[in-house]
PDB file of C-alpha atoms in Angstrom:
ATOM      1  CA  MET A  86     130.191 191.562  54.323  1.00 60.00           C
ATOM      2  CA  PRO A  87     129.202 188.485  56.007  1.00 68.00           C
ATOM      3  CA  ARG A  88     130.281 186.847  58.166  1.00 68.00           C
ATOM      4  CA  ILE A  89     131.458 183.358  57.088  1.00 65.00           C
ATOM      5  CA  ASN A  90     131.606 180.476  60.606  1.00 60.00           C
ATOM      6  CA  LEU A  91     134.540 178.527  59.412  1.00 60.00           C
ATOM      7  CA  LEU A  92     134.136 176.324  62.362  1.00 63.00           C
ATOM      8  CA  PRO A  93     134.707 172.627  61.826  1.00 70.00           C
ATOM      9  CA  TRP A  94     130.859 172.342  62.748  1.00 70.00           C
ATOM     10  CA  ARG A  95     130.692 168.674  61.203  1.00 75.00           C
ATOM     11  CA  GLU A  96     133.599 167.861  63.883  1.00 81.00           C
ATOM     12  CA  GLU A  97     131.625 169.177  66.517  1.00 82.00           C
ATOM     13  CA  ARG A  98     128.299 167.589  65.540  1.00 84.00           C
ATOM     14  CA  ARG A  99     130.061 164.127  65.079  1.00 85.00           C
ATOM     15  CA  ARG A 100     131.452 164.492  68.645  1.00 88.00           C
ATOM     16  CA  GLN A 101     128.197 165.156  69.908  1.00 90.00           C
ATOM     17  CA  ARG A 102     127.269 161.903  68.424  1.00 90.00           C
ATOM     18  CA  GLN A 103     129.610 160.063  69.254  1.00 92.00           C
ATOM     19  CA  GLN A 104     129.476 161.021  73.478  1.00 93.00           C
ATOM     20  CA  SER A 105     125.727 160.264  73.210  1.00 93.00           C
ATOM     21  CA  PHE A 106     126.663 157.122  71.463  1.00 93.00           C
ATOM     22  CA  ASN A 107     128.870 156.437  74.368  1.00 93.00           C
ATOM     23  CA  ILE A 108     126.678 157.512  76.757  1.00 94.00           C
ATOM     24  CA  MET A 109     123.890 155.154  75.452  1.00 94.00           C
ATOM     25  CA  ALA A 110     125.737 152.447  75.464  1.00 94.00           C
ATOM     26  CA  VAL A 111     127.101 152.432  79.050  1.00 94.00           C
ATOM     27  CA  THR A 112     123.268 153.134  80.003  1.00 95.00           C
ATOM     28  CA  VAL A 113     122.338 149.424  77.965  1.00 94.00           C
ATOM     29  CA  ALA A 114     125.636 147.830  79.245  1.00 94.00           C
ATOM     30  CA  GLY A 115     124.762 148.842  82.769  1.00 94.00           C
ATOM     31  CA  LEU A 116     120.902 148.016  81.875  1.00 95.00           C
ATOM     32  CA  ALA A 117     122.106 144.250  80.415  1.00 94.00           C
ATOM     33  CA  GLY A 118     124.509 143.516  83.770  1.00 93.00           C
ATOM     34  CA  VAL A 119     121.531 144.673  85.707  1.00 94.00           C
ATOM     35  CA  VAL A 120     119.138 142.660  84.438  1.00 94.00           C
ATOM     36  CA  VAL A 121     122.214 139.469  83.583  1.00 94.00           C
ATOM     37  CA  LEU A 122     122.837 140.043  87.399  1.00 94.00           C
ATOM     38  CA  ALA A 123     118.669 139.540  88.246  1.00 94.00           C
ATOM     39  CA  MET A 124     118.361 136.694  86.083  1.00 94.00           C
ATOM     40  CA  TYR A 125     121.517 135.637  88.192  1.00 94.00           C
ATOM     41  CA  GLY A 126     119.784 135.625  91.231  1.00 93.00           C
ATOM     42  CA  LEU A 127     116.110 134.616  90.541  1.00 94.00           C
ATOM     43  CA  VAL A 128     117.925 131.480  88.751  1.00 94.00           C
ATOM     44  CA  SER A 129     119.821 130.697  91.908  1.00 94.00           C
ATOM     45  CA  ALA A 130     116.994 131.290  94.025  1.00 94.00           C
ATOM     46  CA  ALA A 131     114.922 128.957  91.903  1.00 94.00           C
ATOM     47  CA  ILE A 132     117.974 126.473  91.986  1.00 94.00           C
ATOM     48  CA  SER A 133     118.325 126.868  95.857  1.00 94.00           C
ATOM     49  CA  ASN A 134     114.667 126.440  96.310  1.00 94.00           C
ATOM     50  CA  GLN A 135     114.379 123.340  94.573  1.00 94.00           C
ATOM     51  CA  ASP A 136     117.271 122.001  96.570  1.00 94.00           C
ATOM     52  CA  ALA A 137     115.656 122.891  99.333  1.00 94.00           C
ATOM     53  CA  ARG A 138     112.230 121.160  97.961  1.00 94.00           C
ATOM     54  CA  ASN A 139     114.954 117.998  96.988  1.00 95.00           C
ATOM     55  CA  ALA A 140     116.071 117.642 100.449  1.00 94.00           C
ATOM     56  CA  TYR A 141     112.801 117.526 102.405  1.00 95.00           C
ATOM     57  CA  LEU A 142     111.241 115.081  99.279  1.00 95.00           C
ATOM     58  CA  LYS A 143     114.799 112.988 100.297  1.00 95.00           C
ATOM     59  CA  ASP A 144     114.042 113.170 104.070  1.00 94.00           C
ATOM     60  CA  GLN A 145     110.364 112.552 103.487  1.00 94.00           C
ATOM     61  CA  ILE A 146     111.260 109.511 101.258  1.00 95.00           C
ATOM     62  CA  ALA A 147     113.608 107.788 104.152  1.00 94.00           C
ATOM     63  CA  GLY A 148     110.839 108.123 106.766  1.00 93.00           C
ATOM     64  CA  LEU A 149     108.687 106.205 104.508  1.00 94.00           C
ATOM     65  CA  ASP A 150     110.688 103.665 103.739  1.00 94.00           C
ATOM     66  CA  LYS A 151     111.693 103.029 107.787  1.00 94.00           C
ATOM     67  CA  GLN A 152     108.057 103.009 107.744  1.00 93.00           C
ATOM     68  CA  ILE A 153     107.616 100.450 105.232  1.00 94.00           C
ATOM     69  CA  ALA A 154     110.271  98.623 106.961  1.00 93.00           C
ATOM     70  CA  GLN A 155     107.880  98.475 110.315  1.00 94.00           C
ATOM     71  CA  ILE A 156     105.318  97.131 108.159  1.00 94.00           C
ATOM     72  CA  LYS A 157     106.891  94.702 106.747  1.00 93.00           C
ATOM     73  CA  ASP A 158     107.919  93.623 110.294  1.00 94.00           C
ATOM     74  CA  LEU A 159     104.358  94.137 111.494  1.00 93.00           C
ATOM     75  CA  GLN A 160     103.267  91.925 108.475  1.00 93.00           C
ATOM     76  CA  LYS A 161     106.112  89.261 109.255  1.00 93.00           C
ATOM     77  CA  THR A 162     105.014  89.325 113.160  1.00 94.00           C
ATOM     78  CA  LYS A 163     101.434  89.571 111.972  1.00 93.00           C
ATOM     79  CA  GLN A 164     102.031  85.820 110.156  1.00 93.00           C
ATOM     80  CA  GLN A 165     103.714  84.644 112.725  1.00 94.00           C
ATOM     81  CA  LEU A 166     101.083  85.479 115.411  1.00 94.00           C
ATOM     82  CA  LEU A 167      98.033  83.820 113.105  1.00 93.00           C
ATOM     83  CA  ALA A 168     100.338  80.793 112.458  1.00 92.00           C
ATOM     84  CA  ARG A 169     100.886  80.109 116.039  1.00 92.00           C
ATOM     85  CA  MET A 170      96.859  81.201 116.619  1.00 91.00           C
ATOM     86  CA  GLN A 171      95.494  79.033 114.081  1.00 89.00           C
ATOM     87  CA  ILE A 172      98.455  75.832 115.611  1.00 87.00           C
ATOM     88  CA  ILE A 173      96.606  76.696 118.791  1.00 85.00           C
ATOM     89  CA  GLU A 174      93.352  75.825 117.540  1.00 83.00           C
ATOM     90  CA  GLU A 175      93.846  72.890 116.082  1.00 77.00           C
ATOM     91  CA  LEU A 176      95.535  71.985 118.782  1.00 74.00           C
ATOM     92  CA  GLN A 177      91.886  73.113 120.478  1.00 74.00           C
ATOM     93  CA  ARG A 178      90.101  70.888 118.231  1.00 69.00           C
ATOM     94  CA  SER A 179      92.126  67.904 118.196  1.00 63.00           C
ATOM     95  CA  ARG A 180      92.050  67.765 121.445  1.00 68.00           C
ATOM     96  CA  PRO A 181      88.252  66.112 122.287  1.00 73.00           C
ATOM     97  CA  THR A 182      88.993  64.211 118.674  1.00 76.00           C
ATOM     98  CA  GLU A 183      92.181  61.843 120.402  1.00 78.00           C
ATOM     99  CA  VAL A 184      89.214  61.230 123.136  1.00 81.00           C
ATOM    100  CA  HIS A 185      86.869  60.456 120.654  1.00 81.00           C
ATOM    101  CA  VAL A 186      89.325  58.625 118.742  1.00 83.00           C
ATOM    102  CA  PHE A 187      90.505  56.307 121.656  1.00 84.00           C
ATOM    103  CA  ASP A 188      86.933  55.727 122.737  1.00 86.00           C
ATOM    104  CA  GLN A 189      85.881  54.912 119.052  1.00 85.00           C
ATOM    105  CA  LEU A 190      89.219  52.332 119.203  1.00 86.00           C
ATOM    106  CA  VAL A 191      87.508  50.607 121.935  1.00 88.00           C
ATOM    107  CA  ARG A 192      83.876  50.829 121.186  1.00 89.00           C
ATOM    108  CA  THR A 193      84.274  49.428 117.637  1.00 89.00           C
ATOM    109  CA  LEU A 194      86.498  46.257 118.980  1.00 90.00           C
ATOM    110  CA  PRO A 195      84.116  43.278 118.534  1.00 91.00           C
ATOM    111  CA  PRO A 196      84.256  40.242 120.986  1.00 90.00           C
ATOM    112  CA  GLY A 197      87.365  38.261 119.953  1.00 88.00           C
ATOM    113  CA  VAL A 198      89.258  41.064 118.546  1.00 91.00           C
ATOM    114  CA  TYR A 199      92.343  42.809 120.112  1.00 90.00           C
ATOM    115  CA  LEU A 200      94.513  45.240 119.415  1.00 91.00           C
ATOM    116  CA  THR A 201      98.291  44.736 119.699  1.00 91.00           C
ATOM    117  CA  HIS A 202      99.627  47.893 118.129  1.00 93.00           C
ATOM    118  CA  VAL A 203      98.109  51.610 117.268  1.00 92.00           C
ATOM    119  CA  ASN A 204     100.174  53.979 115.231  1.00 92.00           C
ATOM    120  CA  GLN A 205      99.023  57.284 114.171  1.00 88.00           C
ATOM    121  CA  LYS A 206     100.632  59.596 111.273  1.00 90.00           C
ATOM    122  CA  GLY A 207      97.845  62.703 110.953  1.00 82.00           C
ATOM    123  CA  THR A 208      94.602  61.701 110.438  1.00 85.00           C
ATOM    124  CA  VAL A 209      95.778  57.568 109.087  1.00 91.00           C
ATOM    125  CA  LEU A 210      95.928  55.123 111.858  1.00 90.00           C
ATOM    126  CA  SER A 211      97.976  51.872 112.083  1.00 93.00           C
ATOM    127  CA  LEU A 212      95.587  49.044 113.761  1.00 92.00           C
ATOM    128  CA  ASP A 213      97.908  45.775 114.006  1.00 93.00           C
ATOM    129  CA  GLY A 214      96.054  43.151 116.410  1.00 91.00           C
ATOM    130  CA  ILE A 215      94.627  39.706 116.312  1.00 90.00           C
ATOM    131  CA  ALA A 216      91.637  37.889 116.069  1.00 89.00           C
ATOM    132  CA  GLU A 217      89.744  34.706 116.374  1.00 86.00           C
ATOM    133  CA  SER A 218      88.783  34.325 112.537  1.00 86.00           C
ATOM    134  CA  SER A 219      88.528  36.267 109.467  1.00 85.00           C
ATOM    135  CA  ALA A 220      85.141  37.034 110.094  1.00 88.00           C
ATOM    136  CA  ARG A 221      85.625  39.058 113.246  1.00 89.00           C
ATOM    137  CA  VAL A 222      87.965  40.935 111.326  1.00 88.00           C
ATOM    138  CA  SER A 223      85.529  41.941 108.943  1.00 90.00           C
ATOM    139  CA  ALA A 224      83.307  42.887 111.746  1.00 91.00           C
ATOM    140  CA  TYR A 225      86.255  44.931 113.319  1.00 90.00           C
ATOM    141  CA  MET A 226      86.167  46.496 109.907  1.00 89.00           C
ATOM    142  CA  ARG A 227      82.482  47.397 109.288  1.00 91.00           C
ATOM    143  CA  ASN A 228      82.344  48.608 112.895  1.00 91.00           C
ATOM    144  CA  ILE A 229      85.093  51.278 111.482  1.00 89.00           C
ATOM    145  CA  ASP A 230      83.216  51.837 108.933  1.00 88.00           C
ATOM    146  CA  ASN A 231      79.807  52.647 110.882  1.00 88.00           C
ATOM    147  CA  SER A 232      81.974  54.743 113.924  1.00 87.00           C
ATOM    148  CA  MET A 233      81.009  58.349 113.724  1.00 85.00           C
ATOM    149  CA  TRP A 234      84.975  59.310 114.127  1.00 84.00           C
ATOM    150  CA  LEU A 235      86.469  56.547 112.471  1.00 86.00           C
ATOM    151  CA  GLY A 236      86.193  55.627 108.669  1.00 86.00           C
ATOM    152  CA  ASP A 237      87.510  54.563 105.556  1.00 88.00           C
ATOM    153  CA  PRO A 238      89.520  51.184 106.464  1.00 90.00           C
ATOM    154  CA  ASN A 239      91.835  48.983 105.058  1.00 90.00           C
ATOM    155  CA  LEU A 240      92.928  45.408 105.387  1.00 88.00           C
ATOM    156  CA  GLN A 241      96.219  45.082 104.772  1.00 88.00           C
ATOM    157  CA  ILE A 242      96.932  42.247 106.059  1.00 87.00           C
ATOM    158  CA  VAL A 243      95.044  39.006 107.504  1.00 86.00           C
ATOM    159  CA  GLN A 244      97.138  35.621 108.173  1.00 83.00           C
ATOM    160  CA  GLN A 245      97.225  32.391 110.536  1.00 80.00           C
ATOM    161  CA  ASP A 246      99.069  33.184 113.566  1.00 70.00           C
ATOM    162  CA  SER A 247     100.476  30.419 115.543  1.00 65.00           C
ATOM    163  CA  SER A 248     103.158  31.829 117.502  1.00 67.00           C
ATOM    164  CA  VAL A 249     100.818  32.790 120.839  1.00 57.00           C
ATOM    165  CA  LYS A 250      98.966  29.760 120.662  1.00 60.00           C
ATOM    166  CA  PRO A 251      99.367  27.144 118.867  1.00 57.00           C
ATOM    167  CA  ASN A 252      96.651  25.214 116.965  1.00 56.00           C
ATOM    168  CA  ALA A 253      94.477  28.438 118.154  1.00 62.00           C
ATOM    169  CA  HIS A 254      93.505  29.503 114.466  1.00 74.00           C
ATOM    170  CA  LEU A 255      94.250  33.093 115.431  1.00 84.00           C
ATOM    171  CA  GLN A 256      94.844  35.682 112.523  1.00 85.00           C
ATOM    172  CA  LYS A 257      96.881  38.085 112.784  1.00 90.00           C
ATOM    173  CA  PHE A 258      95.935  41.561 110.695  1.00 92.00           C
ATOM    174  CA  ALA A 259      96.681  45.043 109.825  1.00 93.00           C
ATOM    175  CA  VAL A 260      94.630  47.818 109.163  1.00 93.00           C
ATOM    176  CA  THR A 261      94.608  51.193 108.071  1.00 92.00           C
ATOM    177  CA  ALA A 262      91.882  53.665 109.037  1.00 92.00           C
ATOM    178  CA  LYS A 263      91.142  57.281 108.949  1.00 90.00           C
ATOM    179  CA  ILE A 264      89.991  59.816 111.311  1.00 86.00           C
ATOM    180  CA  ILE A 265      86.649  61.418 110.473  1.00 83.00           C
ATOM    181  CA  ASP A 266      84.554  63.760 112.286  1.00 77.00           C
ATOM    182  CA  LYS A 267      81.679  62.597 110.698  1.00 76.00           C
ATOM    183  CA  ALA A 268      78.911  64.713 112.565  1.00 72.00           C
ATOM    184  CA  ALA A 269      80.841  68.094 111.556  1.00 72.00           C
ATOM    185  CA  GLN A 270      81.410  66.555 108.082  1.00 74.00           C
ATOM    186  CA  ALA A 271      77.609  65.904 107.836  1.00 75.00           C
ATOM    187  CA  ALA A 272      77.019  69.645 109.071  1.00 74.00           C
ATOM    188  CA  LYS A 273      79.271  70.921 107.036  1.00 75.00           C
ATOM    189  CA  GLU A 274      77.008  69.441 103.697  1.00 77.00           C
ATOM    190  CA  ALA A 275      73.859  70.330 105.741  1.00 76.00           C
ATOM    191  CA  ASP A 276      75.187  74.058 105.449  1.00 74.00           C
ATOM    192  CA  LYS A 277      76.401  73.903 102.215  1.00 76.00           C
ATOM    193  CA  ARG A 278      72.834  72.598 100.763  1.00 75.00           C
ATOM    194  CA  GLY A 279      71.129  75.049 103.082  1.00 69.00           C
ATOM    195  CA  LYS A 280      73.089  77.782 101.492  1.00 57.00           C
ATOM    196  CA  ARG A 281      72.443  76.733  98.132  1.00 47.00           C
ATOM    197  CA  PRO A 282      69.473  78.883  96.057  1.00 46.00           C
TER     198      PRO A 282
END
């Protein structure tokens, strides 16, 4: 008679399958844990690397801000120095002008005209004086107009003045004139004409 094995082989097989499944699940869980840890490490390293880059950039930006502030200070200093240089150049240019103006004040006075007051505001001269006649005032204005350093004479007032000498028929006058370097203007105009095609 044949022998029949009545052992619960199905149950044994089921237990082996369960055991294989458990081993596989633990292996997969372990691998997943390793992958998660690796990813966490990579992300942490990337974050720390980016933080280091950000800190470096902040340091560089702070350094550049300091340099920009220094450049602005240098530009202010440069502007102040340029303004001072311009003032000095104007003073250097006006130094001979004043000498010429005083010389022209004397040279333009015709006989019989006397200045009592001279005032300068910028390039405008106010000239007050006494003349023997109105014709002499006219001659004085023509002389101013023909001067190389004075120009644009403008008669403000002419009136009879008897306060100095009664019956002398003197004329009190006020004239304004501009300080103009006509030679320099002529040279500039010649340069402009020479540069034109």
